[in-house]
Short mmCIF file of C-alpha atoms in Angstrom, two decimals:
data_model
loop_
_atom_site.label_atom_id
_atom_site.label_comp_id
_atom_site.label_asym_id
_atom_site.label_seq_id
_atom_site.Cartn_x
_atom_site.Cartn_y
_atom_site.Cartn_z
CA UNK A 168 106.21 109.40 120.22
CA UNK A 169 103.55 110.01 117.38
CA UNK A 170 102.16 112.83 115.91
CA UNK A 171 98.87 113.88 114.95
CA UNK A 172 96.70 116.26 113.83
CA UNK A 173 93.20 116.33 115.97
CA UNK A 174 89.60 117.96 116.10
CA UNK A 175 89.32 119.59 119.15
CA UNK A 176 86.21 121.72 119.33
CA UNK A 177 83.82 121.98 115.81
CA UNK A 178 84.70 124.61 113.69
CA UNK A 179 88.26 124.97 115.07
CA UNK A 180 90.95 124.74 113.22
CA UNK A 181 92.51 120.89 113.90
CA UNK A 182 95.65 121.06 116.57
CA UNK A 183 99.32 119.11 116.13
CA UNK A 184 99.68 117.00 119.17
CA UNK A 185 102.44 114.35 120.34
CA UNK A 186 101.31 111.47 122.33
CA UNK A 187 102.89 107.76 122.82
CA UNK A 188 103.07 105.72 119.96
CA UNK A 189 99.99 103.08 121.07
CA UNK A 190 100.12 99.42 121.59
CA UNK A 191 98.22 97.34 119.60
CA UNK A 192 95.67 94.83 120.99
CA UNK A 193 94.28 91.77 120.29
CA UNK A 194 93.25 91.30 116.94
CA UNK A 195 94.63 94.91 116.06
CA UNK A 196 97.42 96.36 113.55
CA UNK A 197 99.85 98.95 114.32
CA UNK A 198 100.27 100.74 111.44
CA UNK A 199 103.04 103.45 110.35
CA UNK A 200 101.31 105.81 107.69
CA UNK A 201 102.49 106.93 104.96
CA UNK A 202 99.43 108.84 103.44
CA UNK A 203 96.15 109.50 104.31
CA UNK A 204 93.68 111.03 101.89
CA UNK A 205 91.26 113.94 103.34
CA UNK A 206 87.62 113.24 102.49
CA UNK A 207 84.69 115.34 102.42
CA UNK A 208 83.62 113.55 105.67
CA UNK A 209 86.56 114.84 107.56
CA UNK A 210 85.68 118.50 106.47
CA UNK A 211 82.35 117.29 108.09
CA UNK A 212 83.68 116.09 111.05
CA UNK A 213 85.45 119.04 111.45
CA UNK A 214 82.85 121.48 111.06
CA UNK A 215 80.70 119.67 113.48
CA UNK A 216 78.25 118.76 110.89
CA UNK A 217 78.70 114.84 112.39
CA UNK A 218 78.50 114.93 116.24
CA UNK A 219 81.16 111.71 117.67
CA UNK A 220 83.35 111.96 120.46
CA UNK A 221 86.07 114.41 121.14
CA UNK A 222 89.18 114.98 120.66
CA UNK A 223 89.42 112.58 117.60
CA UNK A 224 91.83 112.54 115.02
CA UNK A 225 90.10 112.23 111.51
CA UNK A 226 91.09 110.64 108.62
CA UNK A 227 90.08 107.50 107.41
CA UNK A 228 91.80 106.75 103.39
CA UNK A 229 95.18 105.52 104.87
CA UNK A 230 97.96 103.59 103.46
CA UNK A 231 100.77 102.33 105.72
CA UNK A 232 103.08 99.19 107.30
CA UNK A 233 102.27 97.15 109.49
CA UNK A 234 105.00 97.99 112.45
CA UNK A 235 103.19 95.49 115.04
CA UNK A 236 100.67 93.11 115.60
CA UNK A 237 98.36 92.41 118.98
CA UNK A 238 97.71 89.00 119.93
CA UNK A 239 95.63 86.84 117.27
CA UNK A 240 95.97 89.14 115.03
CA UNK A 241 95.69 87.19 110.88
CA UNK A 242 96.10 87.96 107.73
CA UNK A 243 99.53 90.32 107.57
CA UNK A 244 103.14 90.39 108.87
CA UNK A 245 105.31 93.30 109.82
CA UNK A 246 105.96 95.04 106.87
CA UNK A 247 103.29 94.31 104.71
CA UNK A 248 101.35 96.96 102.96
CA UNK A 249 97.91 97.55 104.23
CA UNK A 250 94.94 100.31 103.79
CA UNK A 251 92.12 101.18 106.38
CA UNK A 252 89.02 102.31 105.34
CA UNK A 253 85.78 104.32 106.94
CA UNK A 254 84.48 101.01 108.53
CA UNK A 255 86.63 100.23 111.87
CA UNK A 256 84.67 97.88 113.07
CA UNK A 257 81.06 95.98 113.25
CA UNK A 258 79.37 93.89 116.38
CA UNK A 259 78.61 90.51 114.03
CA UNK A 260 75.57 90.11 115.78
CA UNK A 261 73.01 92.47 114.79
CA UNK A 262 70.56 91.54 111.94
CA UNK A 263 72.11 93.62 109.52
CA UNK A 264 75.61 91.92 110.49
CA UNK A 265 74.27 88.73 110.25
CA UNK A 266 72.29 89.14 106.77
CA UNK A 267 75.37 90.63 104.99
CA UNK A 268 74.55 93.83 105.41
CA UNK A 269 77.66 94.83 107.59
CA UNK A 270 77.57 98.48 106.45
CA UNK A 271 74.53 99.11 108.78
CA UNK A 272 75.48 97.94 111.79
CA UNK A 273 73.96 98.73 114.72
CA UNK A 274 77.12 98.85 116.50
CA UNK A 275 79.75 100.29 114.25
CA UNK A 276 82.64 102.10 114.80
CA UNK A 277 84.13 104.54 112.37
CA UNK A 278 88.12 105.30 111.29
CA UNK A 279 88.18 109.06 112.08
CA UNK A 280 85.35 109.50 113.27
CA UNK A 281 84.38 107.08 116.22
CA UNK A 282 88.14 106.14 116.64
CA UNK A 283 91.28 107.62 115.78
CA UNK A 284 92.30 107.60 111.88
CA UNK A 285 95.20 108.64 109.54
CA UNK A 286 95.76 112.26 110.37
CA UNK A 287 98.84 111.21 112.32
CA UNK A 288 102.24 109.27 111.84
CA UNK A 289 100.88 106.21 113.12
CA UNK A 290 97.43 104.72 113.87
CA UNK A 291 96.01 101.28 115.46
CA UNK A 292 93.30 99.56 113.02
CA UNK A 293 91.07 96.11 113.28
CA UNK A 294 92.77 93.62 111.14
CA UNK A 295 89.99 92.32 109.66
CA UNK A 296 88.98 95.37 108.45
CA UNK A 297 92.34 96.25 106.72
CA UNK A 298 92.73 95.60 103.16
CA UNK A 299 96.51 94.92 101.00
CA UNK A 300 97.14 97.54 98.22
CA UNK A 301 97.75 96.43 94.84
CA UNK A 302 101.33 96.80 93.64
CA UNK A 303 100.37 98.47 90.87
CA UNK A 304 99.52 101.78 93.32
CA UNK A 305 101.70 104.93 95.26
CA UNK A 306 101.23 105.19 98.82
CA UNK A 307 99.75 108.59 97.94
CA UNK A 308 98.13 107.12 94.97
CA UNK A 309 96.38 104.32 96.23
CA UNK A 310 94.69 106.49 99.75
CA UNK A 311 91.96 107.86 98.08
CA UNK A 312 91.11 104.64 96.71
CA UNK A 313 90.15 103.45 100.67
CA UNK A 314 87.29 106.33 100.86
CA UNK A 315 86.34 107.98 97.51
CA UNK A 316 86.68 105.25 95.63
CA UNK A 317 84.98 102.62 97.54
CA UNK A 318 82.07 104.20 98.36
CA UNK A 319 81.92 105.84 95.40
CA UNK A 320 81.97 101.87 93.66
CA UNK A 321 79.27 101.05 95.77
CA UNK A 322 77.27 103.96 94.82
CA UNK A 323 77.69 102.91 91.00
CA UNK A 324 76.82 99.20 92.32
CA UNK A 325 73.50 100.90 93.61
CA UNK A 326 72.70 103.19 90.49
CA UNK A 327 72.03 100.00 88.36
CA UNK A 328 73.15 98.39 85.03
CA UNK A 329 72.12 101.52 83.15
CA UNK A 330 74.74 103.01 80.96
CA UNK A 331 73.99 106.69 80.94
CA UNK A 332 75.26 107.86 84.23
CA UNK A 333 75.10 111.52 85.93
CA UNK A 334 77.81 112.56 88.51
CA UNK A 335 77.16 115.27 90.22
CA UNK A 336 80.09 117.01 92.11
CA UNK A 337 82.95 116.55 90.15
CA UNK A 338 86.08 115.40 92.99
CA UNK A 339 87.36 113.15 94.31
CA UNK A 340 85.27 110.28 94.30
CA UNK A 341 83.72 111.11 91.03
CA UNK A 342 87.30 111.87 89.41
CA UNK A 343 87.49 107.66 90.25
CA UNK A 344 84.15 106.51 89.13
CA UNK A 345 84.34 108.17 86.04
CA UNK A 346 86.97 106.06 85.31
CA UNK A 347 85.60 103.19 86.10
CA UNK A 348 82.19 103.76 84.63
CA UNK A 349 84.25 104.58 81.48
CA UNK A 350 86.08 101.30 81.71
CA UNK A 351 82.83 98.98 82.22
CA UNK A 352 81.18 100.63 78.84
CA UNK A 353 78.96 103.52 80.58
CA UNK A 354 78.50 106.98 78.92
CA UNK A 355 79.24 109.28 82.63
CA UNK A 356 78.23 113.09 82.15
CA UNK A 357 79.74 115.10 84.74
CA UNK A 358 78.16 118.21 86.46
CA UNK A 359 79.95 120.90 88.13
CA UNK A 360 79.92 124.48 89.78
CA UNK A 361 78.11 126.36 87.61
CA UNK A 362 81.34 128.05 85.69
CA UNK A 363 84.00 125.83 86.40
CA UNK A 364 85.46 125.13 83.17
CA UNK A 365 89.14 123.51 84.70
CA UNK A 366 86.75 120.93 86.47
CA UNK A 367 84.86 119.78 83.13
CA UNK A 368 87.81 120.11 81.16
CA UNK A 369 89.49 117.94 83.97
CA UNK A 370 86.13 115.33 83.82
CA UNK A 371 85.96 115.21 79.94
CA UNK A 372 89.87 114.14 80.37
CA UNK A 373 88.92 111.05 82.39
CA UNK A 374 86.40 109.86 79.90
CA UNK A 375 83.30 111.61 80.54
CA UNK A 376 81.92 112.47 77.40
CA UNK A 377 79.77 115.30 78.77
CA UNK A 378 80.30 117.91 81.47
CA UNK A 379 78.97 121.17 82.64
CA UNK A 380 77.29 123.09 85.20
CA UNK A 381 74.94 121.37 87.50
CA UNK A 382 72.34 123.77 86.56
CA UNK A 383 72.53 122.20 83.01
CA UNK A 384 70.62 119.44 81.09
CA UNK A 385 72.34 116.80 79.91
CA UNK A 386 72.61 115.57 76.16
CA UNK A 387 70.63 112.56 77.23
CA UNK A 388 68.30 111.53 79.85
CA UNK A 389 70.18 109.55 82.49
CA UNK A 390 69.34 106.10 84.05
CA UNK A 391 71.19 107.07 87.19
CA UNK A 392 72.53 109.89 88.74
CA UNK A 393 75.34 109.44 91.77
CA UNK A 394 75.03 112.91 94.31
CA UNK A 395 78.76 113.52 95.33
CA UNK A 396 78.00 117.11 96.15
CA UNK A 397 76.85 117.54 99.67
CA UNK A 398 73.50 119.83 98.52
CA UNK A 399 69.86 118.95 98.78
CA UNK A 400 69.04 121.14 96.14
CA UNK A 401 70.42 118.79 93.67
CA UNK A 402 68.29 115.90 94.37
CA UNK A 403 65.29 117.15 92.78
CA UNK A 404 67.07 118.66 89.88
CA UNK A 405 68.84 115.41 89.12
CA UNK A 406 65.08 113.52 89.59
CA UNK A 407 63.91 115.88 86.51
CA UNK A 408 67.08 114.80 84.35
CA UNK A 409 66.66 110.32 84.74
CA UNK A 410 63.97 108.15 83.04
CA UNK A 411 61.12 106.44 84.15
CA UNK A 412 62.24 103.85 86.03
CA UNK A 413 66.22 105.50 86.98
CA UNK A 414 67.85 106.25 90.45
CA UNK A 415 69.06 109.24 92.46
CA UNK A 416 71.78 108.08 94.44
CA UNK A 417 72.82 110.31 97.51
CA UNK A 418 76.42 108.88 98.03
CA UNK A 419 77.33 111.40 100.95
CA UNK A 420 77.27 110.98 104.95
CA UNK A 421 75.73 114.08 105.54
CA UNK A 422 73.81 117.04 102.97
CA UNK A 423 71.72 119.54 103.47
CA UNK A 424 68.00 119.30 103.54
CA UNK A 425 66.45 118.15 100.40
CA UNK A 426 63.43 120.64 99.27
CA UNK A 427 60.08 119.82 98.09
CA UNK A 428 59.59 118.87 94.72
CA UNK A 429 56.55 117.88 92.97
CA UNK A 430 55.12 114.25 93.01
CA UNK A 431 55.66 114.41 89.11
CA UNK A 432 59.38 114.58 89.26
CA UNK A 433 59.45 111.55 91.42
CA UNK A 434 56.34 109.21 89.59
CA UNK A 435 57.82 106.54 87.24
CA UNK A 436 58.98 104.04 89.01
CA UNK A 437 61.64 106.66 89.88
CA UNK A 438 63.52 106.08 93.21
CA UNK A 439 65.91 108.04 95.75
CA UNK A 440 68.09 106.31 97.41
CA UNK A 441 71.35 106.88 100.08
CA UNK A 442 74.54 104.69 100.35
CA UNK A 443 75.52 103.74 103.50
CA UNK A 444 79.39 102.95 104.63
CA UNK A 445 80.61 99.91 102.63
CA UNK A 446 81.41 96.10 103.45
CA UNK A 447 84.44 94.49 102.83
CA UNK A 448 83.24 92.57 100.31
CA UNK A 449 83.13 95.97 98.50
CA UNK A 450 86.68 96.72 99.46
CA UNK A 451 88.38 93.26 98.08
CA UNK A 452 85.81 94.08 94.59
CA UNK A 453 86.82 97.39 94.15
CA UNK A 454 90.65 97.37 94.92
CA UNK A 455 90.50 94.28 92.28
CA UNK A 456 88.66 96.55 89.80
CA UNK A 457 90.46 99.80 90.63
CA UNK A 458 93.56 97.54 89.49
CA UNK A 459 92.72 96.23 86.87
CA UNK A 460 91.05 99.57 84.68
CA UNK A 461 93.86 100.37 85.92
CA UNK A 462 91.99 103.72 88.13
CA UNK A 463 94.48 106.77 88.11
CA UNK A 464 94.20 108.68 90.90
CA UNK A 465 95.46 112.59 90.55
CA UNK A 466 96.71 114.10 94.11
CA UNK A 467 98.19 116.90 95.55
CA UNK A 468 100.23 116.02 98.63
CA UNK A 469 100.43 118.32 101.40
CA UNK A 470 102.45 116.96 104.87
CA UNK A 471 100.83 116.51 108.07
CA UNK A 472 101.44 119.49 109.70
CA UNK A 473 99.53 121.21 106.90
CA UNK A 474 96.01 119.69 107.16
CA UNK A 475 94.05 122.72 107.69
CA UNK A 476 95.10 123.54 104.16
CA UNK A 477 94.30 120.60 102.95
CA UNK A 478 90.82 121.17 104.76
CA UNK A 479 90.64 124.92 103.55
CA UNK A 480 91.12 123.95 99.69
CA UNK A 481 88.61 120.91 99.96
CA UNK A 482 85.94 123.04 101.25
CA UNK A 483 86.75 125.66 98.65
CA UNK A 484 86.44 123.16 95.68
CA UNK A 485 90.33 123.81 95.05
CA UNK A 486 91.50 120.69 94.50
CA UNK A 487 92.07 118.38 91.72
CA UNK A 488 91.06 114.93 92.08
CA UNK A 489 91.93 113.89 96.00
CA UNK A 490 94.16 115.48 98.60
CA UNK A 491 96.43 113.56 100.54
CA UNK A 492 98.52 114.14 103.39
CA UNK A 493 101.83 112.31 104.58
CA UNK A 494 103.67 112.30 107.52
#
């Protein structure tokens, strides 16, 4: 038997259940977890603000062994390491599948979200959507790598070549890219809560040579801004803070409604502009980067049972860095 923790009803607290451990089947991985890192997007799915099928067992940063494998299954043997990201699965057919643009599938299914994901003691994943973890990385270490810091990569990869980049919402993914932007020569300003002092001290710690409140200007004018927090109201004010010609990239699944803002703030050659899932071409480029800066992740590690928690202090802005559960 497995365990797991699952979203029953939106807005209701997520349930421990024990059900078989499952088969896998062709092509598929049975993995054993040992950590799972909770994401914005499973406070999202939680709340109900994404509408997929239910029950459902969220999670979708997960780190584990590989216990079985179903029929023509390639690429890893019992025992090997392996992570599983948001993406679960594409159709190869569609336009966007066939023009390399797998992250906007027609078809796609999602790890916690559109099939069951890491909020358990074991979960069944598509092997060629699985990815090995470098050596150099924790199990608990290396699961927020699968989530926050892949899409937050490919949010950087959107915001351009400039150097001077804004991130607003100051967690876990932008606890990574700050890092990273550090690492490839950029000057990343962090913004904040309005107040919260641990979280800049905690951003100018990881390289960022400016933080503050997201009601603040920054030193400089920026060339890109990256939206980690989950509020409309941010895209306009970070649209008044980049030059003529820089990007607002929304790097969430879901936010609230963006207001109207003048045409002013927008004219320049400015753009908006959302990121959607990820490929695995951005999974083998980041967890080769992420390695090599070398990214280091800070956690707090709560087990299984206590996911609500988890949940609780994510949607308060308690945590540090990532949360991760394990088993």
């Amino acid at each position: 038997m497995m365990q797991a923790m699952q979203v029953e009803r939106p807005g209701a607290p997520l349930r421990m259940v024990e059900r078989p451990i499952p088969m896998p089947g062709p092509g598929e991985l049975l993995i054993e977890v040992a950590a799972c890192g909770v994401c914005r997007t499973d406070l999202h799915v939680a709340e109900g603000d994404l509408n997929g099928p239910l029950p459902i067992v969220p999670g979708h940063e997960i780190v584990g062994r590989v216990r079985a494998l179903g029929a023509g299954s390639e690429g890893f043997s019992v025992g090997d390491r392996v992570g599983v990201p948001w993406l679960a699965q594409t159709c190869g057919r569609c336009f966007y599948c066939q023009t390399g643009q797998e992250n906007l599938c027609d078809a796609p299914l999602f790890t916690g979200f559109t099939r069951d994901g890491g909020f358990a003691s074991h979960v069944v994943a598509d092997a060629r959507y699985c990815f090995p973890i470098p050596d150099r990385f924790g199990d608990a270490e290396a699961a927020p790598l699968l989530c926050a810091g892949l899409i937050g990569y490919r949010a950087l990869r959107l915001a351009g070549a400039g150097e001077a980049i804004g991130l607003y919402g100051f967690g876990a993914a932008a606890h990574i890219l700050a890092q990273v932007a550090t690492w490839q020569g950029r000057r990343a300003h962090a913004f904040t809560r309005t107040g919260d002092a641990a979280a800049q001290d905690f951003a100018r710690s990881l390289g960022c040579g400016w933080a503050g409140g997201s009601d603040e200007a920054p030193p400089e004018l920026l060339d890109a801004a990256i939206l980690f927090a989950p509020v409309g109201g941010l895209v306009p004010v970070a649209l008044r803070h980049v030059r003529k010609g820089g990007r607002v990239v929304c790097a969430g699944i879901h936010m609230s409604d963006i207001p109207a803002f003048p045409y002013a703030d927008l004219w320049g050659e400015r753009s908006i502009l959302s990121v959607a899932n990820l490929t695995r071409a951005d999974g083998r480029e980041f967890l080769h980067i992420a390695a090599q800066v070398p990214v280091k992740t800070h956690v707090t590690v709560f087990p299984l049972a206590e996911a609500n928690v988890a949940l609780d202090r994510l949607r308060t802005g308690a945590i540090e860095g990532a949360a991760v559960l394990q088993p």
